[in-house]
Amino acid sequence: MTVSVGTGLARVTVSTPKRRIDVALPEDLAVAELLPSLLLHAGEGAADDGERHGGWALRTSTGTLLAGDRNLSGQGVRDGDVLHLVPRRADWPELEYDDVVEAIASGARRYGRSWGGTATRRCALAVGTGALLLGVVGILSAGPPWALPGWLSLGVALLLCVVGTVLARAAGDAVAGAAVAGPGLVYAAAGGAVAVAPAGTDLGELGAAHLLVGSVALATAGIVGYLGVGAHGRVFVGGVATGLLGVVGGLLALMTGMSEAGIAAIVLTLAISLLPAYPLLSMRIGKLPMPVLPQRTEEMLRDDPVPQRAEVFAAVARADEVLTGLLLAVSVTGVACGWVLAGTERTSAVILVAVASAALLLRGRLFPTPRQRIPLLAGGVLGLALLFTGFALAMPVLVAVPVALVVGGTVLGAGLLYSRRPPSPYVGRLADILDVLLLVSLLPIACLLTGFYGYVQGLFASLGG
């Protein structure tokens, strides 16, 4: 029986001219990136032999050639498959069919799997999670007064976290537990925000105290879900991080009386400025074992015991989930703060949203895995979309449409170009410099938006007088 590795790896057997290799290959890497490593284990002189016959290629047992620019999962390679490392120019005729129906079925299978139990399960989890989230709409539309809807929402959040924990721990289905406990974070945030609201308060009148209580409830539910469910920790870590950022904003508003735009600017700047520290923080939280650099000669000769491989893999998985959750929190916080700032008419607010969105887009390229890059890209795109929507509503249609066409065409052209070949090192270096400049410029713009420069100027003026 074949068992999935569960960490984005495909456990396959590679048959080479000299030996057979049992190896676990990353499913998200292109085949061309995997070939050099395979050639190192294919036998002595395998790489040099490839120069005489046009290079090596990977084929499936049916003779299908694996494209070098695509990954394994996208070409249907699964755990237990046997791949053949053969000369690229070798003649490998495809299977001949004497039954047209069988040929049609074989061709159809190349375009994806048929609907099965796994697809039914995923669909049920997705629809069920969406249905649970729709209940929050009913909670927010039930008031004022808010006492009953707020405490009911907190009760539902607690119930979902408990049920998710039971599914994960007692039933052994951690994924279903995460799908049930995840919506509990939203219920907790909504319930905490409205439970302490006065009877006649509308949703638009909620203030700093409600933000603070809702954020505390969100962070608490995230901690309970992370400790109880034990799977898809990114969701619960994201809830905890988002709640902590909300707590910072609520405390600042209560202590300083600053405007909503000023609070949003500070929270947005804080969340994005800490992006370089998130990988190190995730390593600490995930308890990733790190080698100790030797300081003396005897330390270099000392043979210290190394952790078990399973322990290292578990620590890597924890750190990866924590990092992904932190990036999710940055994306959600960035969109929420961008929504507040884009609603103002101040030029500094618009500039801050544009700079923050561009910083998210540029920083996203440094994270190689899609689950970590997509949140940052989504946050940056949504932030720019908020700005463009405001401009489009104020611009004539003859200006808005050409701008949209130019931006869309530029993005499509760049995507198609760089999907075939990577950008030059000069472009990458320019992006690095621009990334640093954007991160550094966030704080001065936020200070301008909050009126900090005027406060300092008035302070020095009073001292001088």
Short mmCIF file of N, CA and C in Angstrom, two decimals, residues 307-428:
data_model
loop_
_atom_site.label_atom_id
_atom_site.label_comp_id
_atom_site.label_asym_id
_atom_site.label_seq_id
_atom_site.Cartn_x
_atom_site.Cartn_y
_atom_site.Cartn_z
N PRO A 307 18.83 15.68 16.02
CA PRO A 307 17.44 15.30 16.26
C PRO A 307 16.98 14.23 15.28
N GLN A 308 15.95 13.52 15.67
CA GLN A 308 15.36 12.53 14.79
C GLN A 308 14.75 13.21 13.57
N ARG A 309 14.80 12.49 12.45
CA ARG A 309 14.29 13.07 11.21
C ARG A 309 12.80 13.40 11.33
N ALA A 310 12.04 12.55 12.00
CA ALA A 310 10.61 12.81 12.16
C ALA A 310 10.37 14.07 12.98
N GLU A 311 11.20 14.30 13.99
CA GLU A 311 11.06 15.51 14.80
C GLU A 311 11.37 16.76 13.98
N VAL A 312 12.38 16.66 13.12
CA VAL A 312 12.73 17.81 12.28
C VAL A 312 11.60 18.10 11.30
N PHE A 313 11.04 17.07 10.68
CA PHE A 313 9.94 17.27 9.74
C PHE A 313 8.74 17.90 10.44
N ALA A 314 8.44 17.44 11.66
CA ALA A 314 7.32 18.01 12.40
C ALA A 314 7.56 19.48 12.74
N ALA A 315 8.80 19.81 13.11
CA ALA A 315 9.12 21.20 13.41
C ALA A 315 9.04 22.07 12.17
N VAL A 316 9.48 21.54 11.04
CA VAL A 316 9.37 22.29 9.78
C VAL A 316 7.91 22.55 9.44
N ALA A 317 7.07 21.54 9.62
CA ALA A 317 5.64 21.71 9.33
C ALA A 317 5.02 22.76 10.25
N ARG A 318 5.38 22.75 11.53
CA ARG A 318 4.85 23.75 12.46
C ARG A 318 5.30 25.15 12.06
N ALA A 319 6.59 25.31 11.78
CA ALA A 319 7.10 26.62 11.40
C ALA A 319 6.47 27.11 10.11
N ASP A 320 6.25 26.21 9.17
CA ASP A 320 5.62 26.58 7.91
C ASP A 320 4.19 27.06 8.14
N GLU A 321 3.44 26.36 8.99
CA GLU A 321 2.07 26.77 9.28
C GLU A 321 2.05 28.12 9.99
N VAL A 322 2.97 28.33 10.92
CA VAL A 322 3.02 29.61 11.62
C VAL A 322 3.34 30.75 10.67
N LEU A 323 4.31 30.55 9.80
CA LEU A 323 4.68 31.60 8.84
C LEU A 323 3.52 31.90 7.90
N THR A 324 2.86 30.87 7.40
CA THR A 324 1.72 31.09 6.51
C THR A 324 0.62 31.85 7.23
N GLY A 325 0.37 31.50 8.49
CA GLY A 325 -0.65 32.22 9.25
C GLY A 325 -0.31 33.68 9.47
N LEU A 326 0.95 33.97 9.75
CA LEU A 326 1.37 35.36 9.91
C LEU A 326 1.18 36.15 8.62
N LEU A 327 1.50 35.54 7.50
CA LEU A 327 1.32 36.23 6.22
C LEU A 327 -0.15 36.43 5.90
N LEU A 328 -0.99 35.46 6.27
CA LEU A 328 -2.43 35.65 6.12
C LEU A 328 -2.92 36.84 6.95
N ALA A 329 -2.41 36.95 8.16
CA ALA A 329 -2.81 38.07 9.02
C ALA A 329 -2.39 39.40 8.42
N VAL A 330 -1.19 39.45 7.85
CA VAL A 330 -0.73 40.69 7.21
C VAL A 330 -1.65 41.05 6.05
N SER A 331 -2.03 40.07 5.26
CA SER A 331 -2.90 40.33 4.12
C SER A 331 -4.26 40.84 4.56
N VAL A 332 -4.87 40.16 5.53
CA VAL A 332 -6.20 40.57 6.01
C VAL A 332 -6.13 41.96 6.64
N THR A 333 -5.12 42.19 7.46
CA THR A 333 -4.96 43.50 8.10
C THR A 333 -4.71 44.59 7.07
N GLY A 334 -3.91 44.28 6.06
CA GLY A 334 -3.63 45.27 5.03
C GLY A 334 -4.88 45.66 4.26
N VAL A 335 -5.72 44.70 3.93
CA VAL A 335 -6.95 45.01 3.20
C VAL A 335 -7.90 45.81 4.08
N ALA A 336 -8.03 45.43 5.36
CA ALA A 336 -8.93 46.15 6.26
C ALA A 336 -8.46 47.59 6.47
N CYS A 337 -7.18 47.78 6.72
CA CYS A 337 -6.66 49.13 6.90
C CYS A 337 -6.72 49.93 5.60
N GLY A 338 -6.46 49.25 4.48
CA GLY A 338 -6.57 49.94 3.20
C GLY A 338 -7.98 50.41 2.92
N TRP A 339 -8.97 49.62 3.35
CA TRP A 339 -10.37 50.02 3.18
C TRP A 339 -10.65 51.31 3.95
N VAL A 340 -10.13 51.39 5.18
CA VAL A 340 -10.35 52.59 5.99
C VAL A 340 -9.62 53.79 5.38
N LEU A 341 -8.38 53.59 4.98
CA LEU A 341 -7.60 54.70 4.44
C LEU A 341 -8.10 55.16 3.08
N ALA A 342 -8.54 54.21 2.25
CA ALA A 342 -9.03 54.59 0.92
C ALA A 342 -10.31 55.40 1.00
N GLY A 343 -11.05 55.28 2.11
CA GLY A 343 -12.28 56.06 2.26
C GLY A 343 -12.04 57.50 2.62
N THR A 344 -10.82 57.86 2.98
CA THR A 344 -10.51 59.25 3.28
C THR A 344 -10.13 59.98 2.00
N GLU A 345 -10.10 61.29 2.07
CA GLU A 345 -9.76 62.10 0.90
C GLU A 345 -8.36 62.70 1.02
N ARG A 346 -7.58 62.20 1.95
CA ARG A 346 -6.25 62.75 2.16
C ARG A 346 -5.26 62.09 1.21
N THR A 347 -4.40 62.89 0.64
CA THR A 347 -3.41 62.38 -0.31
C THR A 347 -2.42 61.44 0.37
N SER A 348 -2.04 61.75 1.60
CA SER A 348 -1.09 60.89 2.31
C SER A 348 -1.67 59.50 2.55
N ALA A 349 -2.99 59.40 2.77
CA ALA A 349 -3.61 58.09 2.97
C ALA A 349 -3.56 57.27 1.69
N VAL A 350 -3.83 57.91 0.56
CA VAL A 350 -3.77 57.21 -0.72
C VAL A 350 -2.35 56.75 -1.01
N ILE A 351 -1.37 57.60 -0.74
CA ILE A 351 0.02 57.22 -0.97
C ILE A 351 0.42 56.06 -0.08
N LEU A 352 -0.03 56.07 1.17
CA LEU A 352 0.32 54.99 2.09
C LEU A 352 -0.26 53.66 1.62
N VAL A 353 -1.50 53.66 1.17
CA VAL A 353 -2.10 52.42 0.67
C VAL A 353 -1.35 51.92 -0.57
N ALA A 354 -0.99 52.84 -1.46
CA ALA A 354 -0.26 52.44 -2.67
C ALA A 354 1.11 51.86 -2.32
N VAL A 355 1.83 52.51 -1.41
CA VAL A 355 3.15 52.03 -1.02
C VAL A 355 3.05 50.68 -0.31
N ALA A 356 2.08 50.54 0.59
CA ALA A 356 1.91 49.28 1.31
C ALA A 356 1.54 48.15 0.36
N SER A 357 0.67 48.41 -0.60
CA SER A 357 0.28 47.37 -1.55
C SER A 357 1.45 46.96 -2.42
N ALA A 358 2.22 47.94 -2.88
CA ALA A 358 3.41 47.61 -3.68
C ALA A 358 4.43 46.83 -2.85
N ALA A 359 4.56 47.16 -1.57
CA ALA A 359 5.49 46.42 -0.71
C ALA A 359 5.06 44.97 -0.54
N LEU A 360 3.76 44.73 -0.41
CA LEU A 360 3.27 43.36 -0.31
C LEU A 360 3.55 42.58 -1.60
N LEU A 361 3.34 43.22 -2.74
CA LEU A 361 3.58 42.53 -4.01
C LEU A 361 5.06 42.19 -4.18
N LEU A 362 5.93 43.11 -3.85
CA LEU A 362 7.36 42.85 -4.02
C LEU A 362 7.88 41.86 -2.98
N ARG A 363 7.37 41.95 -1.76
CA ARG A 363 7.84 41.02 -0.73
C ARG A 363 7.35 39.60 -1.00
N GLY A 364 6.23 39.46 -1.69
CA GLY A 364 5.70 38.14 -1.97
C GLY A 364 6.61 37.29 -2.82
N ARG A 365 7.43 37.91 -3.65
CA ARG A 365 8.30 37.12 -4.54
C ARG A 365 9.39 36.40 -3.77
N LEU A 366 9.65 36.78 -2.52
CA LEU A 366 10.69 36.15 -1.73
C LEU A 366 10.23 34.85 -1.08
N PHE A 367 8.93 34.56 -1.14
CA PHE A 367 8.40 33.33 -0.56
C PHE A 367 8.10 32.36 -1.69
N PRO A 368 8.79 31.22 -1.75
CA PRO A 368 8.69 30.35 -2.93
C PRO A 368 7.41 29.54 -3.02
N THR A 369 6.78 29.22 -1.89
CA THR A 369 5.61 28.33 -1.92
C THR A 369 4.35 29.14 -2.18
N PRO A 370 3.42 28.59 -2.97
CA PRO A 370 2.19 29.34 -3.27
C PRO A 370 1.37 29.70 -2.04
N ARG A 371 1.30 28.81 -1.04
CA ARG A 371 0.46 29.09 0.13
C ARG A 371 0.98 30.28 0.93
N GLN A 372 2.24 30.67 0.74
CA GLN A 372 2.77 31.84 1.41
C GLN A 372 2.85 33.04 0.50
N ARG A 373 3.01 32.82 -0.78
CA ARG A 373 3.08 33.95 -1.71
C ARG A 373 1.70 34.50 -2.04
N ILE A 374 0.72 33.63 -2.18
CA ILE A 374 -0.61 34.07 -2.60
C ILE A 374 -1.23 35.07 -1.63
N PRO A 375 -1.17 34.87 -0.30
CA PRO A 375 -1.76 35.89 0.59
C PRO A 375 -1.18 37.28 0.39
N LEU A 376 0.14 37.38 0.23
CA LEU A 376 0.74 38.69 0.03
C LEU A 376 0.34 39.29 -1.31
N LEU A 377 0.33 38.47 -2.35
CA LEU A 377 -0.09 38.97 -3.66
C LEU A 377 -1.55 39.41 -3.62
N ALA A 378 -2.39 38.62 -2.96
CA ALA A 378 -3.81 38.97 -2.88
C ALA A 378 -4.00 40.27 -2.10
N GLY A 379 -3.27 40.43 -0.99
CA GLY A 379 -3.38 41.67 -0.23
C GLY A 379 -2.93 42.88 -1.03
N GLY A 380 -1.83 42.75 -1.77
CA GLY A 380 -1.37 43.86 -2.59
C GLY A 380 -2.32 44.20 -3.71
N VAL A 381 -2.84 43.18 -4.38
CA VAL A 381 -3.77 43.42 -5.49
C VAL A 381 -5.06 44.06 -4.99
N LEU A 382 -5.60 43.56 -3.88
CA LEU A 382 -6.83 44.13 -3.34
C LEU A 382 -6.63 45.57 -2.88
N GLY A 383 -5.47 45.86 -2.30
CA GLY A 383 -5.20 47.24 -1.91
C GLY A 383 -5.17 48.19 -3.10
N LEU A 384 -4.50 47.78 -4.16
CA LEU A 384 -4.49 48.61 -5.37
C LEU A 384 -5.87 48.68 -6.01
N ALA A 385 -6.63 47.59 -5.91
CA ALA A 385 -7.99 47.59 -6.46
C ALA A 385 -8.88 48.59 -5.72
N LEU A 386 -8.69 48.71 -4.40
CA LEU A 386 -9.46 49.71 -3.65
C LEU A 386 -9.15 51.12 -4.15
N LEU A 387 -7.88 51.40 -4.37
CA LEU A 387 -7.50 52.72 -4.87
C LEU A 387 -8.06 52.96 -6.26
N PHE A 388 -7.93 51.97 -7.14
CA PHE A 388 -8.41 52.15 -8.51
C PHE A 388 -9.93 52.32 -8.53
N THR A 389 -10.63 51.62 -7.65
CA THR A 389 -12.08 51.78 -7.60
C THR A 389 -12.45 53.21 -7.23
N GLY A 390 -11.75 53.77 -6.25
CA GLY A 390 -12.02 55.16 -5.88
C GLY A 390 -11.71 56.12 -7.01
N PHE A 391 -10.60 55.89 -7.72
CA PHE A 391 -10.26 56.75 -8.85
C PHE A 391 -11.26 56.58 -9.99
N ALA A 392 -11.67 55.35 -10.24
CA ALA A 392 -12.59 55.09 -11.35
C ALA A 392 -13.94 55.77 -11.12
N LEU A 393 -14.38 55.82 -9.87
CA LEU A 393 -15.65 56.49 -9.59
C LEU A 393 -15.56 58.00 -9.77
N ALA A 394 -14.34 58.54 -9.63
CA ALA A 394 -14.16 59.98 -9.76
C ALA A 394 -13.71 60.39 -11.16
N MET A 395 -13.21 59.45 -11.96
CA MET A 395 -12.71 59.77 -13.29
C MET A 395 -13.79 59.57 -14.34
N PRO A 396 -13.68 60.28 -15.46
CA PRO A 396 -14.59 60.01 -16.58
C PRO A 396 -14.36 58.61 -17.13
N VAL A 397 -15.39 58.05 -17.73
CA VAL A 397 -15.30 56.68 -18.23
C VAL A 397 -14.26 56.56 -19.34
N LEU A 398 -14.05 57.64 -20.12
CA LEU A 398 -13.07 57.60 -21.20
C LEU A 398 -11.63 57.58 -20.67
N VAL A 399 -11.46 57.85 -19.39
CA VAL A 399 -10.14 57.78 -18.78
C VAL A 399 -9.98 56.48 -18.00
N ALA A 400 -11.03 56.07 -17.29
CA ALA A 400 -10.94 54.87 -16.44
C ALA A 400 -10.74 53.60 -17.27
N VAL A 401 -11.49 53.49 -18.38
CA VAL A 401 -11.40 52.26 -19.18
C VAL A 401 -10.02 52.09 -19.82
N PRO A 402 -9.45 53.12 -20.47
CA PRO A 402 -8.09 52.93 -21.01
C PRO A 402 -7.05 52.61 -19.94
N VAL A 403 -7.17 53.22 -18.77
CA VAL A 403 -6.22 52.91 -17.70
C VAL A 403 -6.33 51.44 -17.29
N ALA A 404 -7.57 50.95 -17.16
CA ALA A 404 -7.76 49.54 -16.81
C ALA A 404 -7.20 48.62 -17.89
N LEU A 405 -7.38 48.98 -19.16
CA LEU A 405 -6.86 48.16 -20.25
C LEU A 405 -5.34 48.14 -20.25
N VAL A 406 -4.73 49.29 -20.00
CA VAL A 406 -3.27 49.35 -19.99
C VAL A 406 -2.71 48.53 -18.83
N VAL A 407 -3.30 48.68 -17.65
CA VAL A 407 -2.80 47.93 -16.49
C VAL A 407 -3.00 46.43 -16.70
N GLY A 408 -4.20 46.04 -17.15
CA GLY A 408 -4.45 44.63 -17.38
C GLY A 408 -3.56 44.03 -18.44
N GLY A 409 -3.35 44.77 -19.54
CA GLY A 409 -2.47 44.27 -20.59
C GLY A 409 -1.02 44.16 -20.14
N THR A 410 -0.57 45.12 -19.34
CA THR A 410 0.80 45.05 -18.83
C THR A 410 1.01 43.85 -17.93
N VAL A 411 0.04 43.60 -17.03
CA VAL A 411 0.16 42.46 -16.12
C VAL A 411 0.13 41.15 -16.89
N LEU A 412 -0.79 41.03 -17.85
CA LEU A 412 -0.87 39.80 -18.64
C LEU A 412 0.41 39.57 -19.45
N GLY A 413 0.91 40.64 -20.07
CA GLY A 413 2.12 40.50 -20.86
C GLY A 413 3.32 40.10 -20.02
N ALA A 414 3.47 40.75 -18.86
CA ALA A 414 4.59 40.40 -17.99
C ALA A 414 4.47 38.98 -17.47
N GLY A 415 3.24 38.57 -17.13
CA GLY A 415 3.05 37.21 -16.63
C GLY A 415 3.37 36.17 -17.68
N LEU A 416 2.92 36.39 -18.91
CA LEU A 416 3.21 35.43 -19.98
C LEU A 416 4.70 35.39 -20.31
N LEU A 417 5.34 36.55 -20.26
CA LEU A 417 6.77 36.60 -20.58
C LEU A 417 7.60 35.89 -19.52
N TYR A 418 7.36 36.22 -18.26
CA TYR A 418 8.19 35.65 -17.19
C TYR A 418 7.77 34.25 -16.79
N SER A 419 6.66 33.76 -17.34
CA SER A 419 6.35 32.34 -17.12
C SER A 419 7.20 31.44 -18.01
N ARG A 420 7.72 32.00 -19.10
CA ARG A 420 8.59 31.22 -20.00
C ARG A 420 10.06 31.33 -19.62
N ARG A 421 10.45 32.46 -19.11
CA ARG A 421 11.85 32.64 -18.69
C ARG A 421 11.87 33.57 -17.49
N PRO A 422 12.76 33.33 -16.54
CA PRO A 422 12.81 34.18 -15.35
C PRO A 422 13.35 35.56 -15.70
N PRO A 423 13.02 36.56 -14.89
CA PRO A 423 13.57 37.90 -15.15
C PRO A 423 15.07 37.93 -14.95
N SER A 424 15.70 38.89 -15.55
CA SER A 424 17.16 39.01 -15.45
C SER A 424 17.57 39.38 -14.03
N PRO A 425 18.82 39.10 -13.67
CA PRO A 425 19.29 39.48 -12.33
C PRO A 425 19.19 40.98 -12.07
N TYR A 426 19.29 41.79 -13.12
CA TYR A 426 19.17 43.23 -12.92
C TYR A 426 17.77 43.61 -12.47
N VAL A 427 16.76 42.97 -13.04
CA VAL A 427 15.38 43.23 -12.61
C VAL A 427 15.18 42.78 -11.17
N GLY A 428 15.73 41.62 -10.82
CA GLY A 428 15.62 41.15 -9.45
C GLY A 428 16.30 42.08 -8.46
#
